[in-house]
mmCIF file of C-alpha atoms and ligand atoms in Angstrom:
data_model
loop_
_atom_site.group_PDB
_atom_site.id
_atom_site.type_symbol
_atom_site.label_atom_id
_atom_site.label_comp_id
_atom_site.label_asym_id
_atom_site.label_seq_id
_atom_site.Cartn_x
_atom_site.Cartn_y
_atom_site.Cartn_z
ATOM 1 C CA MET A 1 -124.598 23.343 114.944
ATOM 2 C CA ILE A 2 -121.461 25.394 115.507
ATOM 3 C CA VAL A 3 -118.833 25.084 112.789
ATOM 4 C CA SER A 4 -115.175 24.733 113.684
ATOM 5 C CA LYS A 5 -112.914 27.780 113.939
ATOM 6 C CA ARG A 6 -110.956 26.363 111.027
ATOM 7 C CA ALA A 7 -114.000 26.180 108.759
ATOM 8 C CA ALA A 8 -115.386 29.498 109.962
ATOM 9 C CA GLY A 9 -112.062 31.168 109.171
ATOM 10 C CA ILE A 10 -112.386 30.568 105.427
ATOM 11 C CA GLN A 11 -112.985 33.832 103.547
ATOM 12 C CA GLU A 12 -116.027 33.999 101.333
ATOM 13 C CA SER A 13 -114.679 34.201 97.815
ATOM 14 C CA LEU A 14 -115.106 37.648 96.241
ATOM 15 C CA THR A 15 -114.920 35.923 92.872
ATOM 16 C CA LEU A 16 -117.933 33.791 93.713
ATOM 17 C CA ALA A 17 -119.895 36.798 94.970
ATOM 18 C CA ILE A 18 -119.442 38.650 91.662
ATOM 19 C CA THR A 19 -120.111 35.465 89.651
ATOM 20 C CA ALA A 20 -123.330 34.847 91.602
ATOM 21 C CA LYS A 21 -124.520 38.392 90.978
ATOM 22 C CA ALA A 22 -123.654 38.129 87.273
ATOM 23 C CA LYS A 23 -125.595 34.862 87.062
ATOM 24 C CA LYS A 24 -128.620 36.440 88.748
ATOM 25 C CA LEU A 25 -128.606 39.280 86.212
ATOM 26 C CA ASN A 26 -128.265 36.770 83.361
ATOM 27 C CA ASP A 27 -131.195 34.763 84.751
ATOM 28 C CA GLU A 28 -133.218 37.980 84.733
ATOM 29 C CA GLY A 29 -132.563 38.299 81.007
ATOM 30 C CA VAL A 30 -129.731 40.846 81.174
ATOM 31 C CA SER A 31 -126.801 40.003 78.887
ATOM 32 C CA VAL A 32 -123.698 40.146 81.075
ATOM 33 C CA VAL A 33 -120.192 39.996 79.615
ATOM 34 C CA SER A 34 -117.959 38.216 82.096
ATOM 35 C CA PHE A 35 -114.213 38.712 82.310
ATOM 36 C CA GLY A 36 -114.208 36.503 85.390
ATOM 37 C CA ALA A 37 -113.439 33.057 83.999
ATOM 38 C CA GLY A 38 -110.337 31.183 85.091
ATOM 39 C CA GLU A 39 -110.458 28.434 82.494
ATOM 40 C CA PRO A 40 -109.854 28.099 78.752
ATOM 41 C CA ASP A 41 -113.055 28.515 76.761
ATOM 42 C CA CYS A 42 -112.307 25.665 74.315
ATOM 43 C CA ASN A 43 -113.222 21.999 74.771
ATOM 44 C CA THR A 44 -110.765 19.380 75.984
ATOM 45 C CA PRO A 45 -109.117 18.154 72.745
ATOM 46 C CA ASP A 46 -110.475 15.002 71.115
ATOM 47 C CA TYR A 47 -107.299 12.958 71.570
ATOM 48 C CA ILE A 48 -107.729 13.265 75.340
ATOM 49 C CA VAL A 49 -111.491 12.691 75.339
ATOM 50 C CA ASP A 50 -110.993 9.590 73.146
ATOM 51 C CA ALA A 51 -108.478 8.179 75.629
ATOM 52 C CA ALA A 52 -111.047 8.581 78.408
ATOM 53 C CA LYS A 53 -113.662 6.762 76.325
ATOM 54 C CA ARG A 54 -111.241 3.929 75.711
ATOM 55 C CA ALA A 55 -110.490 3.711 79.433
ATOM 56 C CA LEU A 56 -114.208 3.408 80.142
ATOM 57 C CA ASP A 57 -114.617 0.707 77.507
ATOM 58 C CA LYS A 58 -111.735 -1.202 79.007
ATOM 59 C CA GLY A 59 -113.370 -1.054 82.425
ATOM 60 C CA TYR A 60 -110.727 1.060 84.162
ATOM 61 C CA THR A 61 -113.316 2.051 86.692
ATOM 62 C CA LYS A 62 -111.825 0.722 89.899
ATOM 63 C CA TYR A 63 -109.591 2.120 92.622
ATOM 64 C CA THR A 64 -106.056 2.848 91.482
ATOM 65 C CA PRO A 65 -102.993 3.324 93.698
ATOM 66 C CA SER A 66 -103.886 6.377 95.796
ATOM 67 C CA SER A 67 -101.106 8.514 94.281
ATOM 68 C CA GLY A 68 -102.059 7.628 90.726
ATOM 69 C CA ILE A 69 -101.388 4.893 88.173
ATOM 70 C CA GLN A 70 -97.747 4.064 87.570
ATOM 71 C CA GLY A 71 -97.976 4.926 83.850
ATOM 72 C CA LEU A 72 -99.196 8.433 84.556
ATOM 73 C CA ARG A 73 -96.593 9.055 87.248
ATOM 74 C CA GLN A 74 -93.924 7.891 84.808
ATOM 75 C CA ALA A 75 -95.368 10.121 82.051
ATOM 76 C CA ILE A 76 -95.180 13.067 84.483
ATOM 77 C CA CYS A 77 -91.514 12.235 85.189
ATOM 78 C CA ASP A 78 -90.900 12.132 81.426
ATOM 79 C CA LYS A 79 -92.606 15.508 81.031
ATOM 80 C CA LEU A 80 -90.567 17.053 83.848
ATOM 81 C CA LYS A 81 -87.401 15.769 82.168
ATOM 82 C CA ARG A 82 -88.440 16.855 78.673
ATOM 83 C CA ASP A 83 -89.816 20.316 79.477
ATOM 84 C CA ASN A 84 -87.985 21.256 82.648
ATOM 85 C CA GLY A 85 -84.754 19.273 82.646
ATOM 86 C CA LEU A 86 -85.649 17.785 86.031
ATOM 87 C CA THR A 87 -85.104 14.164 87.043
ATOM 88 C CA TYR A 88 -87.791 12.581 89.202
ATOM 89 C CA GLU A 89 -88.821 9.006 89.857
ATOM 90 C CA PRO A 90 -92.487 7.969 89.918
ATOM 91 C CA LYS A 91 -92.319 7.495 93.699
ATOM 92 C CA GLN A 92 -91.663 11.241 93.987
ATOM 93 C CA VAL A 93 -94.840 12.119 92.074
ATOM 94 C CA ILE A 94 -98.346 12.322 93.561
ATOM 95 C CA VAL A 95 -101.344 12.783 91.284
ATOM 96 C CA SER A 96 -104.271 14.544 92.951
ATOM 97 C CA ASN A 97 -107.708 16.026 92.307
ATOM 98 C CA GLY A 98 -106.442 19.151 90.590
ATOM 99 C CA ALA A 99 -103.428 21.315 91.344
ATOM 100 C CA LYS A 100 -105.424 22.963 94.105
ATOM 101 C CA HIS A 101 -105.506 19.634 95.903
ATOM 102 C CA SER A 102 -101.783 19.166 95.233
ATOM 103 C CA LEU A 103 -101.103 22.558 96.802
ATOM 104 C CA TYR A 104 -103.157 21.654 99.863
ATOM 105 C CA ASN A 105 -101.344 18.331 100.186
ATOM 106 C CA ALA A 106 -97.997 20.093 99.839
ATOM 107 C CA MET A 107 -98.835 22.512 102.631
ATOM 108 C CA LEU A 108 -100.199 19.779 104.859
ATOM 109 C CA ALA A 109 -96.895 18.009 104.434
ATOM 110 C CA ILE A 110 -94.596 20.881 105.402
ATOM 111 C CA VAL A 111 -96.491 23.534 107.382
ATOM 112 C CA ASN A 112 -96.768 23.265 111.157
ATOM 113 C CA PRO A 113 -99.127 25.506 113.141
ATOM 114 C CA GLY A 114 -97.503 28.911 113.564
ATOM 115 C CA ASP A 115 -95.188 28.558 110.562
ATOM 116 C CA GLN A 116 -95.042 31.507 108.215
ATOM 117 C CA VAL A 117 -95.474 31.069 104.488
ATOM 118 C CA ILE A 118 -94.359 33.917 102.235
ATOM 119 C CA LEU A 119 -96.842 34.974 99.578
ATOM 120 C CA PRO A 120 -95.760 37.584 97.049
ATOM 121 C CA ALA A 121 -98.781 39.864 96.490
ATOM 122 C CA PRO A 122 -100.737 39.970 94.230
ATOM 123 C CA TYR A 123 -101.329 36.268 94.885
ATOM 124 C CA TRP A 124 -103.825 33.645 93.758
ATOM 125 C CA LEU A 125 -106.660 33.929 96.240
ATOM 126 C CA THR A 126 -106.594 30.294 97.344
ATOM 127 C CA TYR A 127 -103.035 30.413 98.746
ATOM 128 C CA PRO A 128 -103.752 32.279 102.005
ATOM 129 C CA GLU A 129 -106.755 30.077 102.722
ATOM 130 C CA LEU A 130 -104.735 26.884 102.275
ATOM 131 C CA VAL A 131 -101.932 28.215 104.459
ATOM 132 C CA MET A 132 -104.408 29.086 107.205
ATOM 133 C CA LEU A 133 -106.241 25.748 106.912
ATOM 134 C CA CYS A 134 -102.901 24.158 107.813
ATOM 135 C CA GLY A 135 -102.493 26.476 110.818
ATOM 136 C CA GLY A 136 -99.843 28.522 109.022
ATOM 137 C CA ILE A 137 -99.602 32.297 108.829
ATOM 138 C CA PRO A 138 -99.436 34.017 105.432
ATOM 139 C CA LYS A 139 -96.679 36.601 105.241
ATOM 140 C CA TYR A 140 -97.498 38.941 102.378
ATOM 141 C CA VAL A 141 -94.760 40.639 100.405
ATOM 142 C CA LYS A 142 -96.159 43.433 98.282
ATOM 143 C CA THR A 143 -94.555 43.508 94.856
ATOM 144 C CA LYS A 144 -94.453 46.633 92.734
ATOM 145 C CA GLU A 145 -95.982 47.038 89.315
ATOM 146 C CA SER A 146 -92.728 48.767 88.325
ATOM 147 C CA ASP A 147 -90.901 45.504 89.186
ATOM 148 C CA GLY A 148 -93.342 43.655 86.938
ATOM 149 C CA PHE A 149 -95.194 42.417 90.033
ATOM 150 C CA LYS A 150 -92.229 40.177 90.793
ATOM 151 C CA MET A 151 -90.661 39.719 94.198
ATOM 152 C CA THR A 152 -87.004 40.708 94.280
ATOM 153 C CA ALA A 153 -84.278 38.786 96.073
ATOM 154 C CA GLU A 154 -83.905 41.724 98.508
ATOM 155 C CA GLN A 155 -87.597 41.638 99.333
ATOM 156 C CA LEU A 156 -87.435 37.903 99.912
ATOM 157 C CA LYS A 157 -84.375 38.176 102.128
ATOM 158 C CA LYS A 158 -86.051 40.848 104.230
ATOM 159 C CA ALA A 159 -89.247 38.827 104.614
ATOM 160 C CA ILE A 160 -87.571 35.663 105.883
ATOM 161 C CA GLY A 161 -87.577 35.319 109.660
ATOM 162 C CA PRO A 162 -87.161 32.534 112.215
ATOM 163 C CA LYS A 163 -90.727 31.317 111.649
ATOM 164 C CA THR A 164 -90.571 31.230 107.845
ATOM 165 C CA LYS A 165 -91.165 27.748 106.490
ATOM 166 C CA ALA A 166 -91.822 28.266 102.817
ATOM 167 C CA LEU A 167 -92.411 30.541 99.860
ATOM 168 C CA ILE A 168 -95.184 30.022 97.336
ATOM 169 C CA LEU A 169 -93.955 31.040 93.929
ATOM 170 C CA ASN A 170 -96.350 31.215 91.006
ATOM 171 C CA SER A 171 -94.895 31.825 87.552
ATOM 172 C CA PRO A 172 -96.624 32.580 85.229
ATOM 173 C CA SER A 173 -98.821 34.287 87.776
ATOM 174 C CA ASN A 174 -102.511 34.374 88.380
ATOM 175 C CA PRO A 175 -103.613 37.201 88.647
ATOM 176 C CA THR A 176 -100.864 39.350 87.083
ATOM 177 C CA GLY A 177 -99.614 37.227 84.185
ATOM 178 C CA ALA A 178 -96.065 38.044 85.306
ATOM 179 C CA VAL A 179 -93.387 35.558 84.224
ATOM 180 C CA TYR A 180 -90.157 35.416 86.240
ATOM 181 C CA SER A 181 -87.040 35.248 84.065
ATOM 182 C CA LYS A 182 -84.330 32.697 84.718
ATOM 183 C CA ASN A 183 -82.104 35.419 86.184
ATOM 184 C CA GLU A 184 -84.813 36.612 88.540
ATOM 185 C CA LEU A 185 -85.487 33.055 89.694
ATOM 186 C CA CYS A 186 -81.786 32.358 90.198
ATOM 187 C CA ALA A 187 -81.528 35.442 92.416
ATOM 188 C CA LEU A 188 -84.431 34.166 94.519
ATOM 189 C CA ALA A 189 -82.967 30.645 94.516
ATOM 190 C CA LYS A 190 -79.738 31.931 96.001
ATOM 191 C CA VAL A 191 -81.621 33.405 98.975
ATOM 192 C CA ILE A 192 -83.680 30.238 99.337
ATOM 193 C CA GLU A 193 -80.543 28.102 99.377
ATOM 194 C CA GLU A 194 -78.843 30.312 101.944
ATOM 195 C CA THR A 195 -81.807 30.396 104.295
ATOM 196 C CA GLY A 196 -82.964 26.795 103.888
ATOM 197 C CA ILE A 197 -86.662 27.628 103.482
ATOM 198 C CA TYR A 198 -88.860 25.526 101.191
ATOM 199 C CA VAL A 199 -90.512 26.527 97.926
ATOM 200 C CA ILE A 200 -93.854 25.459 96.599
ATOM 201 C CA ALA A 201 -93.516 26.269 92.896
ATOM 202 C CA ASP A 202 -96.923 26.506 91.222
ATOM 203 C CA GLU A 203 -96.221 26.143 87.507
ATOM 204 C CA ILE A 204 -99.750 25.495 86.285
ATOM 205 C CA TYR A 205 -99.623 28.227 83.605
ATOM 206 C CA GLU A 206 -96.253 27.015 82.295
ATOM 207 C CA LYS A 207 -97.512 26.398 78.754
ATOM 208 C CA LEU A 208 -99.160 29.788 78.437
ATOM 209 C CA ILE A 209 -96.211 32.121 78.007
ATOM 210 C CA TYR A 210 -96.159 34.744 75.259
ATOM 211 C CA LYS A 211 -92.919 36.561 76.079
ATOM 212 C CA GLY A 212 -89.877 34.984 77.644
ATOM 213 C CA SER A 213 -89.706 31.343 78.653
ATOM 214 C CA HIS A 214 -90.336 29.084 81.606
ATOM 215 C CA TYR A 215 -87.678 28.095 84.106
ATOM 216 C CA SER A 216 -88.338 25.793 87.063
ATOM 217 C CA ILE A 217 -86.649 27.042 90.195
ATOM 218 C CA ALA A 218 -85.815 23.426 91.134
ATOM 219 C CA GLN A 219 -83.387 23.417 88.179
ATOM 220 C CA TYR A 220 -81.091 25.856 89.977
ATOM 221 C CA SER A 221 -79.137 23.282 92.005
ATOM 222 C CA GLN A 222 -79.436 19.938 93.765
ATOM 223 C CA LYS A 223 -79.985 21.823 97.018
ATOM 224 C CA LEU A 224 -82.850 23.818 95.537
ATOM 225 C CA TYR A 225 -84.341 20.643 94.060
ATOM 226 C CA ASP A 226 -84.340 19.181 97.569
ATOM 227 C CA GLN A 227 -86.092 22.294 98.910
ATOM 228 C CA THR A 228 -88.810 22.417 96.242
ATOM 229 C CA ILE A 229 -92.268 20.953 95.846
ATOM 230 C CA LEU A 230 -93.196 21.484 92.207
ATOM 231 C CA VAL A 231 -96.917 21.704 91.442
ATOM 232 C CA ASN A 232 -98.481 21.525 88.006
ATOM 233 C CA GLY A 233 -101.649 20.146 86.463
ATOM 234 C CA MET A 234 -103.778 19.454 83.445
ATOM 235 C CA SER A 235 -106.454 22.124 83.902
ATOM 236 C CA LYS A 236 -105.015 25.093 82.048
ATOM 237 C CA SER A 237 -102.611 23.543 79.503
ATOM 238 C CA TYR A 238 -105.075 20.971 78.177
ATOM 239 C CA SER A 239 -108.366 22.710 78.938
ATOM 240 C CA MET A 240 -109.216 19.987 81.457
ATOM 241 C CA THR A 241 -110.503 22.027 84.420
ATOM 242 C CA GLY A 242 -113.450 19.743 85.105
ATOM 243 C CA TRP A 243 -111.469 16.508 84.997
ATOM 244 C CA ARG A 244 -109.599 17.412 88.187
ATOM 245 C CA VAL A 245 -106.084 16.165 87.649
ATOM 246 C CA GLY A 246 -103.068 17.928 89.141
ATOM 247 C CA TYR A 247 -99.757 16.662 90.436
ATOM 248 C CA LEU A 248 -96.755 17.463 92.519
ATOM 249 C CA ALA A 249 -93.154 16.295 92.448
ATOM 250 C CA ALA A 250 -91.133 16.415 95.632
ATOM 251 C CA PRO A 251 -88.260 14.816 97.524
ATOM 252 C CA ALA A 252 -89.103 11.150 98.146
ATOM 253 C CA ASN A 253 -89.729 11.488 101.903
ATOM 254 C CA VAL A 254 -92.154 14.386 101.332
ATOM 255 C CA ALA A 255 -93.961 12.484 98.562
ATOM 256 C CA LYS A 256 -94.261 9.491 100.890
ATOM 257 C CA ALA A 257 -95.838 11.652 103.600
ATOM 258 C CA ILE A 258 -98.258 13.148 101.083
ATOM 259 C CA ASP A 259 -99.113 9.677 99.780
ATOM 260 C CA GLY A 260 -100.162 8.808 103.335
ATOM 261 C CA VAL A 261 -102.312 11.921 103.667
ATOM 262 C CA GLN A 262 -103.990 11.350 100.314
ATOM 263 C CA SER A 263 -104.616 7.664 100.919
ATOM 264 C CA HIS A 264 -106.714 8.564 103.986
ATOM 265 C CA THR A 265 -108.475 11.602 102.578
ATOM 266 C CA THR A 266 -109.469 11.273 98.918
ATOM 267 C CA SER A 267 -107.713 8.071 97.778
ATOM 268 C CA ASN A 268 -106.902 8.130 94.084
ATOM 269 C CA PRO A 269 -108.070 10.862 91.706
ATOM 270 C CA ASN A 270 -110.730 9.724 89.226
ATOM 271 C CA SER A 271 -109.418 6.704 87.313
ATOM 272 C CA ILE A 272 -110.803 7.719 83.906
ATOM 273 C CA ALA A 273 -109.401 11.232 84.265
ATOM 274 C CA GLN A 274 -105.995 9.709 84.980
ATOM 275 C CA TYR A 275 -106.058 7.811 81.674
ATOM 276 C CA ALA A 276 -107.099 11.034 79.936
ATOM 277 C CA ALA A 277 -104.176 12.858 81.573
ATOM 278 C CA LEU A 278 -101.832 10.070 80.509
ATOM 279 C CA ALA A 279 -102.828 10.578 76.870
ATOM 280 C CA ALA A 280 -102.572 14.368 77.248
ATOM 281 C CA LEU A 281 -98.908 14.054 78.215
ATOM 282 C CA LYS A 282 -97.869 11.048 76.161
ATOM 283 C CA GLU A 283 -99.251 11.869 72.750
ATOM 284 C CA GLU A 284 -96.630 14.501 72.165
ATOM 285 C CA ALA A 285 -97.453 15.511 68.582
ATOM 286 C CA GLU A 286 -101.131 16.067 69.459
ATOM 287 C CA GLU A 287 -100.108 17.856 72.622
ATOM 288 C CA LYS A 288 -97.831 20.288 70.822
ATOM 289 C CA ALA A 289 -100.443 21.046 68.191
ATOM 290 C CA PHE A 290 -103.202 21.698 70.709
ATOM 291 C CA VAL A 291 -101.181 23.724 73.212
ATOM 292 C CA GLY A 292 -99.524 25.750 70.446
ATOM 293 C CA LYS A 293 -102.869 26.628 68.901
ATOM 294 C CA MET A 294 -104.492 27.541 72.208
ATOM 295 C CA ALA A 295 -101.553 29.701 73.275
ATOM 296 C CA ALA A 296 -101.630 31.517 69.913
ATOM 297 C CA VAL A 297 -105.336 32.281 70.367
ATOM 298 C CA PHE A 298 -104.708 33.655 73.866
ATOM 299 C CA ASP A 299 -101.796 35.731 72.637
ATOM 300 C CA THR A 300 -103.936 37.356 69.939
ATOM 301 C CA ARG A 301 -106.574 38.195 72.543
ATOM 302 C CA ARG A 302 -103.939 39.493 74.944
ATOM 303 C CA LYS A 303 -102.623 41.879 72.317
ATOM 304 C CA TYR A 304 -106.130 43.044 71.478
ATOM 305 C CA MET A 305 -106.960 43.671 75.147
ATOM 306 C CA ILE A 306 -103.757 45.657 75.607
ATOM 307 C CA ALA A 307 -104.351 47.729 72.481
ATOM 308 C CA ARG A 308 -107.854 48.607 73.643
ATOM 309 C CA LEU A 309 -106.885 49.309 77.257
ATOM 310 C CA LYS A 310 -104.074 51.569 76.094
ATOM 311 C CA LYS A 311 -106.679 53.932 74.692
ATOM 312 C CA MET A 312 -108.616 54.161 77.964
ATOM 313 C CA LYS A 313 -106.966 57.036 79.762
ATOM 314 C CA ALA A 314 -108.937 56.617 83.004
ATOM 315 C CA VAL A 315 -107.182 53.320 83.711
ATOM 316 C CA SER A 316 -103.754 51.770 83.278
ATOM 317 C CA TYR A 317 -102.745 48.142 82.990
ATOM 318 C CA TYR A 318 -99.860 45.772 83.494
ATOM 319 C CA GLU A 319 -98.923 43.988 80.282
ATOM 320 C CA PRO A 320 -98.954 40.252 81.068
ATOM 321 C CA ASP A 321 -96.376 37.874 79.613
ATOM 322 C CA GLY A 322 -98.255 34.692 80.502
ATOM 323 C CA ALA A 323 -101.458 33.031 81.811
ATOM 324 C CA PHE A 324 -104.733 34.606 80.582
ATOM 325 C CA TYR A 325 -105.428 37.613 82.771
ATOM 326 C CA VAL A 326 -104.782 41.354 82.640
ATOM 327 C CA MET A 327 -104.584 43.494 85.758
ATOM 328 C CA VAL A 328 -106.225 46.871 85.184
ATOM 329 C CA LYS A 329 -105.461 49.659 87.615
ATOM 330 C CA VAL A 330 -108.654 51.510 88.498
ATOM 331 C CA LYS A 331 -107.335 53.672 91.331
ATOM 332 C CA LYS A 332 -107.771 56.844 89.281
ATOM 333 C CA ILE A 333 -111.534 56.433 89.387
ATOM 334 C CA PHE A 334 -111.749 55.994 93.155
ATOM 335 C CA GLY A 335 -113.751 58.964 94.427
ATOM 336 C CA LYS A 336 -115.832 59.149 91.232
ATOM 337 C CA SER A 337 -119.435 58.000 90.753
ATOM 338 C CA ALA A 338 -121.208 55.673 88.359
ATOM 339 C CA GLY A 339 -124.928 54.921 88.370
ATOM 340 C CA GLY A 340 -125.294 57.457 91.191
ATOM 341 C CA LYS A 341 -122.941 55.555 93.500
ATOM 342 C CA LEU A 342 -119.582 56.659 94.763
ATOM 343 C CA MET A 343 -116.721 54.222 94.071
ATOM 344 C CA MET A 344 -114.019 54.143 96.727
ATOM 345 C CA SER A 345 -112.486 50.719 96.096
ATOM 346 C CA ALA A 346 -111.915 48.131 93.384
ATOM 347 C CA GLN A 347 -114.815 46.186 94.843
ATOM 348 C CA ASN A 348 -117.090 49.255 94.408
ATOM 349 C CA VAL A 349 -115.849 49.655 90.826
ATOM 350 C CA ALA A 350 -116.555 45.974 90.089
ATOM 351 C CA GLU A 351 -120.045 46.306 91.570
ATOM 352 C CA GLN A 352 -120.906 49.401 89.544
ATOM 353 C CA LEU A 353 -119.354 47.955 86.403
ATOM 354 C CA LEU A 354 -121.695 45.014 86.784
ATOM 355 C CA ASP A 355 -124.782 47.043 87.734
ATOM 356 C CA VAL A 356 -124.356 49.844 85.200
ATOM 357 C CA ALA A 357 -122.439 48.301 82.283
ATOM 358 C CA HIS A 358 -123.266 44.613 82.848
ATOM 359 C CA VAL A 359 -119.629 43.609 82.814
ATOM 360 C CA ALA A 360 -118.235 41.191 85.419
ATOM 361 C CA ALA A 361 -114.616 41.505 86.573
ATOM 362 C CA VAL A 362 -112.866 40.321 89.706
ATOM 363 C CA PRO A 363 -111.916 43.045 92.202
ATOM 364 C CA GLY A 364 -108.248 43.046 93.179
ATOM 365 C CA GLU A 365 -108.981 42.906 96.919
ATOM 366 C CA ALA A 366 -109.359 39.163 96.324
ATOM 367 C CA PHE A 367 -105.696 38.961 95.278
ATOM 368 C CA GLY A 368 -104.116 41.453 97.651
ATOM 369 C CA ALA A 369 -104.144 44.102 94.898
ATOM 370 C CA PRO A 370 -106.818 46.572 96.013
ATOM 371 C CA GLU A 371 -106.224 49.118 93.241
ATOM 372 C CA TYR A 372 -106.880 46.702 90.374
ATOM 373 C CA LEU A 373 -109.505 44.639 88.593
ATOM 374 C CA ARG A 374 -108.563 41.311 87.050
ATOM 375 C CA LEU A 375 -109.909 40.755 83.552
ATOM 376 C CA SER A 376 -109.520 37.309 82.055
ATOM 377 C CA TYR A 377 -109.556 36.771 78.307
ATOM 378 C CA CYS A 378 -111.003 33.281 78.331
ATOM 379 C CA MET A 379 -113.945 34.145 76.123
ATOM 380 C CA SER A 380 -114.780 34.711 72.453
ATOM 381 C CA ASP A 381 -113.247 37.608 70.526
ATOM 382 C CA LYS A 382 -116.757 38.972 70.073
ATOM 383 C CA ASP A 383 -117.441 38.991 73.823
ATOM 384 C CA ILE A 384 -114.071 40.542 74.565
ATOM 385 C CA ALA A 385 -114.755 43.352 72.079
ATOM 386 C CA GLU A 386 -118.265 43.895 73.433
ATOM 387 C CA GLY A 387 -117.047 43.857 77.043
ATOM 388 C CA LEU A 388 -114.308 46.377 76.318
ATOM 389 C CA ASP A 389 -116.796 48.639 74.473
ATOM 390 C CA ARG A 390 -118.940 48.598 77.591
ATOM 391 C CA ILE A 391 -116.001 49.324 79.887
ATOM 392 C CA GLU A 392 -114.982 52.231 77.674
ATOM 393 C CA ALA A 393 -118.500 53.682 77.789
ATOM 394 C CA PHE A 394 -118.661 53.125 81.551
ATOM 395 C CA LEU A 395 -115.399 54.990 82.098
ATOM 396 C CA LYS A 396 -116.655 57.914 79.994
ATOM 397 C CA GLU A 397 -119.750 58.159 82.170
ATOM 398 C CA THR A 398 -117.979 58.081 85.531
ATOM 399 C CA LYS A 399 -117.846 61.544 87.069
HETATM 400 N N1 LIG B 1 -102.800 27.495 90.740
HETATM 401 C C1 LIG B 1 -103.221 28.626 90.153
HETATM 402 C C2 LIG B 1 -102.302 29.797 90.126
HETATM 403 C C3 LIG B 1 -104.495 28.700 89.575
HETATM 404 O O1 LIG B 1 -104.894 29.838 88.983
HETATM 405 C C4 LIG B 1 -105.338 27.568 89.641
HETATM 406 C C5 LIG B 1 -106.703 27.621 89.106
HETATM 407 O O2 LIG B 1 -107.266 28.649 88.849
HETATM 408 C C6 LIG B 1 -104.858 26.418 90.261
HETATM 409 C C7 LIG B 1 -103.585 26.413 90.800
HETATM 410 C C8 LIG B 1 -105.677 25.182 90.433
HETATM 411 O O3 LIG B 1 -105.956 24.517 89.283
HETATM 412 P P1 LIG B 1 -106.672 23.088 89.298
HETATM 413 O O4 LIG B 1 -107.056 22.778 90.711
HETATM 414 O O5 LIG B 1 -107.854 23.242 88.415
HETATM 415 O O6 LIG B 1 -105.671 22.133 88.767
#
């Protein structure tokens, strides 16, 4: 059977390739330390799990409205008001199977074949694939580490052409951990207003900020609000990656179009997970306690990672202000060898790091950052220390 051009065009994920190799080594009895994870390493908190159990006991096991139960959509509106100062009505909110699904829905709703979508690089690796699945064309804008990996208003202005439909903005960012300040976002917003393009604002790491604070670009003005599809979800803030609940908030006509798409593709997200998400957002005291504690743990690990990386002269790093990743620049070791193999790219470095030191990291080629490795700190302090010891030894042995 011949697969469609659309399906054949999907890039094999470099992340999955490294993860598969790491798993194979583990299965062979080798202890691999993985810096590859993209999810919190703690359990979903009890107050959320208990709400799911209650929903099961009450028999909430049937179809719900395809865009989510009214209570959850209202709770999301309340959250957007409380945290972001944004006013939405439930009919503007669509709950989906994870933020990834929300992003896909958002693009399906606004991207026509041939439209360009601006992606500041480094970018989360799923964005280009989703753009292309919708027939769009990713337009990459390379950001500089010296600009904190943030796109400037000048860069944005220059990138916008007659075919530009939208910008995908991710703050805090995966993979860099960069957090745009309010001033930086306002400068971008001005260009967006002037040019009339749309913004898909992916705010999924909103609660994991260690320096600075979060600002939603839709807050800038009524015009910007009308040009924005805001995406967020439960995965990272509440350690709920497996539950698959994400959402978007958009102008009512866009939400209506997305409701139509979702009703014919997936229907509603899992009913029990929706009740869990409702508790996650509504039980504010529990929420604050959990998120505060988790963010503090990540911040301690972040500081430890930075302190250790600072001592490794063969590499440099970008100090992240949010999310749970550190970008480590490995360009200086291109042209050197480890385990008898020459390393000419981040992918080669990741392969040798895994083969020789049994450490898994994601090569930056996956994110449009070919001189870097992405290290996540979603693992125990002990594993982080062990992994960094191994990286240090590996770097000493490269020649
Ligand atoms: N957006 C970004 C930047 C992410 O890193 C992720 C997950 O890694 C997602 C969206 C999707 O999250 P989920 O589909 O689990 O809600």
